[in-house]
Amino acid sequence: MLVFFASSYLSDRIIELPNRYKIVGLCGVICMIKEREQAFSTIRDAIATGVRDFLVAFRHDWANETMYGFLLEAVWEGTSVEAVAGTEEGLLRIAQYYAASEGQEDEELINYQGIELRWGSPEDGWYANYDADFFKRANQLLAEAHETGLMELGDQQLQQLCLEVLRQLDGAGVFGSGKTRQKIVIGVCDVGGDNTEKDFLEWAEAVNPPIVMERLRRELQEANEVYARSLAD
């Protein structure tokens, strides 16, 4: 029942609205929900298109490399999204680079570098093309959603939209199938906020099969152990 409270000079009575106002109010709520869902659907489509375009460029630029990770980078405020991809070959290149910068290029050090860097930061050896327009349309729509009040800063709505897109694309086989898919972790990386390992794992668990999550947890544990060992040395 939709009601409003009269002021004290009306004895603080609760006055019930006529049915026609109830219907108008309900219709307004329904229209707002439909508008919100339509806007989010359009944003999801734009993100999905951006992912597909990104992967085309990735496979051209880093042809024949073995992808082990694909992440949508969602700005913490929820105002923009980009994508990055990690490959075994790219990981080896950055591990060798850091080992060489320390004046040591033995296999053991390169191996330790690779373990620590695998999930350390997309800035370290991952494929990214921030100058491209893969997500230009999606980011325009996100800006509009914030301007109109459909989204709020830091409300985590973008992260949820990204997960829905990844789930949809994965179901369509965009990240491969069978053993090929099992080699790839897909997920969301929070940029500019308090992105904890717990958040990262929860988002990854929402879009990856158990066998992939088992490997991801093992790799993160190994990286933590290598890091702890480096502090002790």
XYZ file of C-alpha atoms in Angstrom:
233
model
C 0.000 0.000 0.000
C 1.414 3.400 -1.028
C 0.897 5.995 1.667
C 2.174 9.414 2.727
C 2.268 11.076 6.135
C 0.235 14.246 6.671
C 1.693 17.032 8.825
C 0.769 17.572 12.473
C -1.948 20.064 11.710
C -3.775 17.205 10.054
C -3.378 15.150 13.245
C -0.511 13.103 11.755
C -3.003 10.930 9.915
C -1.852 8.395 7.341
C -3.752 9.153 4.168
C -4.047 6.312 1.706
C -3.512 7.203 -1.926
C -6.322 6.466 -4.412
C -5.847 3.299 -6.477
C -5.086 5.262 -9.634
C -2.005 6.776 -7.935
C -0.910 3.364 -6.755
C -1.033 2.101 -10.335
C 0.892 5.110 -11.627
C 3.537 4.593 -8.936
C 3.872 0.903 -9.721
C 4.159 1.613 -13.441
C 6.913 4.116 -12.697
C 8.887 1.520 -10.756
C 8.428 -1.067 -13.511
C 9.562 1.448 -16.141
C 12.660 2.295 -14.101
C 13.525 -1.404 -13.751
C 13.068 -1.960 -17.500
C 15.185 1.095 -18.317
C 17.938 -0.120 -15.992
C 17.932 -3.649 -17.446
C 17.923 -2.327 -21.005
C 20.882 -0.074 -20.235
C 22.805 -2.927 -18.612
C 22.020 -5.240 -21.516
C 23.430 -2.654 -23.935
C 26.553 -2.271 -21.798
C 27.039 -6.038 -21.660
C 26.767 -6.267 -25.446
C 29.338 -3.495 -25.864
C 31.768 -5.178 -23.448
C 31.313 -8.504 -25.250
C 32.068 -6.848 -28.590
C 35.163 -5.265 -27.045
C 36.369 -8.648 -25.794
C 35.923 -10.252 -29.202
C 37.773 -7.387 -30.928
C 40.544 -7.537 -28.335
C 41.028 -11.272 -28.885
C 41.258 -10.806 -32.653
C 44.042 -8.260 -32.165
C 45.755 -10.418 -29.542
C 45.817 -13.480 -31.791
C 47.239 -11.373 -34.602
C 49.896 -9.576 -32.551
C 50.940 -12.540 -30.410
C 50.224 -15.321 -32.872
C 50.776 -18.897 -31.707
C 51.330 -17.907 -28.065
C 49.675 -19.957 -25.315
C 47.207 -17.939 -23.294
C 46.948 -18.822 -19.611
C 44.922 -15.851 -18.400
C 42.343 -13.385 -19.679
C 41.176 -10.578 -17.410
C 38.759 -7.729 -17.755
C 40.235 -4.765 -15.922
C 37.364 -2.952 -14.235
C 38.169 0.460 -12.787
C 37.134 0.451 -9.125
C 34.779 3.404 -9.637
C 32.956 1.436 -12.320
C 33.522 4.019 -15.049
C 35.668 2.090 -17.552
C 36.848 -1.371 -18.583
C 39.797 -2.756 -20.553
C 41.237 -6.229 -21.195
C 44.594 -7.978 -20.815
C 45.853 -11.457 -21.709
C 48.742 -13.423 -20.235
C 50.719 -16.027 -22.187
C 53.341 -18.553 -21.196
C 55.724 -16.999 -23.717
C 55.089 -13.481 -22.441
C 55.670 -14.672 -18.885
C 58.997 -16.234 -19.870
C 60.082 -13.018 -21.613
C 59.393 -10.829 -18.577
C 60.967 -13.374 -16.195
C 64.125 -13.455 -18.316
C 64.143 -9.643 -18.471
C 63.976 -9.241 -14.683
C 66.559 -11.968 -14.132
C 68.922 -10.268 -16.584
C 68.362 -6.904 -14.865
C 69.663 -8.531 -11.661
C 72.685 -9.845 -13.495
C 71.588 -13.454 -13.066
C 70.145 -15.481 -15.902
C 70.230 -19.000 -14.476
C 67.175 -21.176 -14.969
C 66.328 -21.380 -11.276
C 66.018 -17.611 -10.904
C 64.016 -17.340 -14.126
C 61.687 -20.048 -12.838
C 61.186 -18.232 -9.516
C 60.553 -14.981 -11.366
C 57.948 -16.691 -13.522
C 56.144 -18.151 -10.509
C 56.010 -14.787 -8.746
C 55.061 -12.774 -11.832
C 52.404 -15.109 -13.259
C 49.624 -13.449 -11.274
C 51.628 -10.535 -9.924
C 50.412 -7.704 -12.169
C 49.048 -7.451 -15.716
C 51.674 -4.745 -16.257
C 54.351 -7.448 -16.149
C 54.452 -9.166 -19.525
C 50.726 -9.310 -20.325
C 49.292 -8.338 -23.698
C 47.404 -5.054 -23.532
C 46.510 -2.451 -26.113
C 45.111 0.535 -24.238
C 45.437 2.801 -27.272
C 42.902 0.735 -29.235
C 39.166 1.430 -29.248
C 38.029 -2.045 -28.236
C 35.982 -0.747 -25.306
C 35.288 2.812 -26.444
C 31.548 2.207 -26.859
C 31.295 0.308 -23.567
C 33.087 3.080 -21.703
C 30.840 5.730 -23.248
C 27.803 3.789 -22.058
C 29.294 3.402 -18.590
C 29.843 7.157 -18.394
C 26.213 7.750 -19.378
C 24.994 5.237 -16.795
C 26.846 7.136 -14.083
C 25.595 10.508 -15.321
C 21.966 9.347 -15.243
C 22.268 7.677 -11.840
C 21.841 4.091 -13.060
C 25.265 3.317 -11.580
C 27.122 4.790 -8.636
C 30.838 5.101 -7.990
C 32.241 1.946 -6.445
C 28.931 0.051 -6.451
C 30.613 -3.043 -7.998
C 27.975 -3.158 -10.725
C 30.606 -3.053 -13.479
C 32.398 -6.038 -11.983
C 29.138 -7.993 -12.029
C 28.435 -6.986 -15.628
C 31.931 -8.162 -16.594
C 31.320 -11.535 -14.951
C 28.033 -11.912 -16.818
C 29.790 -11.130 -20.107
C 32.576 -13.623 -19.407
C 30.042 -16.302 -18.523
C 28.158 -15.658 -21.761
C 31.268 -15.672 -23.958
C 32.664 -18.742 -22.249
C 29.403 -20.559 -22.909
C 29.771 -19.628 -26.578
C 33.245 -21.179 -26.699
C 35.140 -17.918 -27.130
C 37.879 -19.114 -24.752
C 38.038 -22.580 -26.241
C 36.750 -25.914 -25.017
C 38.043 -29.073 -23.400
C 41.752 -29.057 -22.557
C 42.293 -25.711 -24.273
C 39.762 -24.033 -21.977
C 41.218 -25.754 -18.920
C 44.537 -23.973 -19.529
C 42.954 -20.512 -19.310
C 41.835 -18.593 -16.245
C 39.277 -15.920 -17.066
C 38.268 -13.292 -14.567
C 38.038 -9.696 -13.424
C 40.800 -7.502 -12.061
C 39.805 -4.488 -9.958
C 41.900 -1.469 -10.920
C 42.561 1.448 -8.592
C 40.771 0.065 -5.553
C 41.295 -2.432 -2.793
C 41.659 -5.457 -5.056
C 42.398 -8.332 -2.688
C 43.347 -11.886 -3.560
C 40.043 -12.954 -1.977
C 38.064 -10.737 -4.390
C 40.076 -11.991 -7.349
C 39.427 -15.618 -6.418
C 35.715 -15.073 -5.815
C 35.286 -13.453 -9.220
C 37.352 -16.182 -10.890
C 35.339 -18.899 -9.174
C 32.156 -17.428 -10.644
C 33.319 -18.036 -14.232
C 35.810 -20.927 -14.173
C 35.396 -24.704 -13.761
C 36.757 -26.356 -10.575
C 39.814 -27.828 -12.314
C 40.905 -24.338 -13.387
C 40.313 -22.909 -9.920
C 42.371 -25.683 -8.367
C 45.340 -24.750 -10.538
C 44.870 -21.014 -9.930
C 44.871 -21.448 -6.153
C 47.973 -23.612 -6.380
C 49.773 -21.037 -8.533
C 48.873 -18.206 -6.160
C 50.084 -20.245 -3.202
C 53.375 -20.976 -4.959
C 53.788 -17.271 -5.749
C 53.181 -16.324 -2.119
C 55.758 -18.879 -0.990
C 58.372 -17.595 -3.446
C 57.719 -14.023 -2.348
C 58.018 -14.934 1.329
C 61.275 -16.775 0.586
C 62.677 -13.735 -1.229
C 62.016 -11.570 1.842
C 63.797 -14.059 4.070
C 66.930 -14.215 1.877
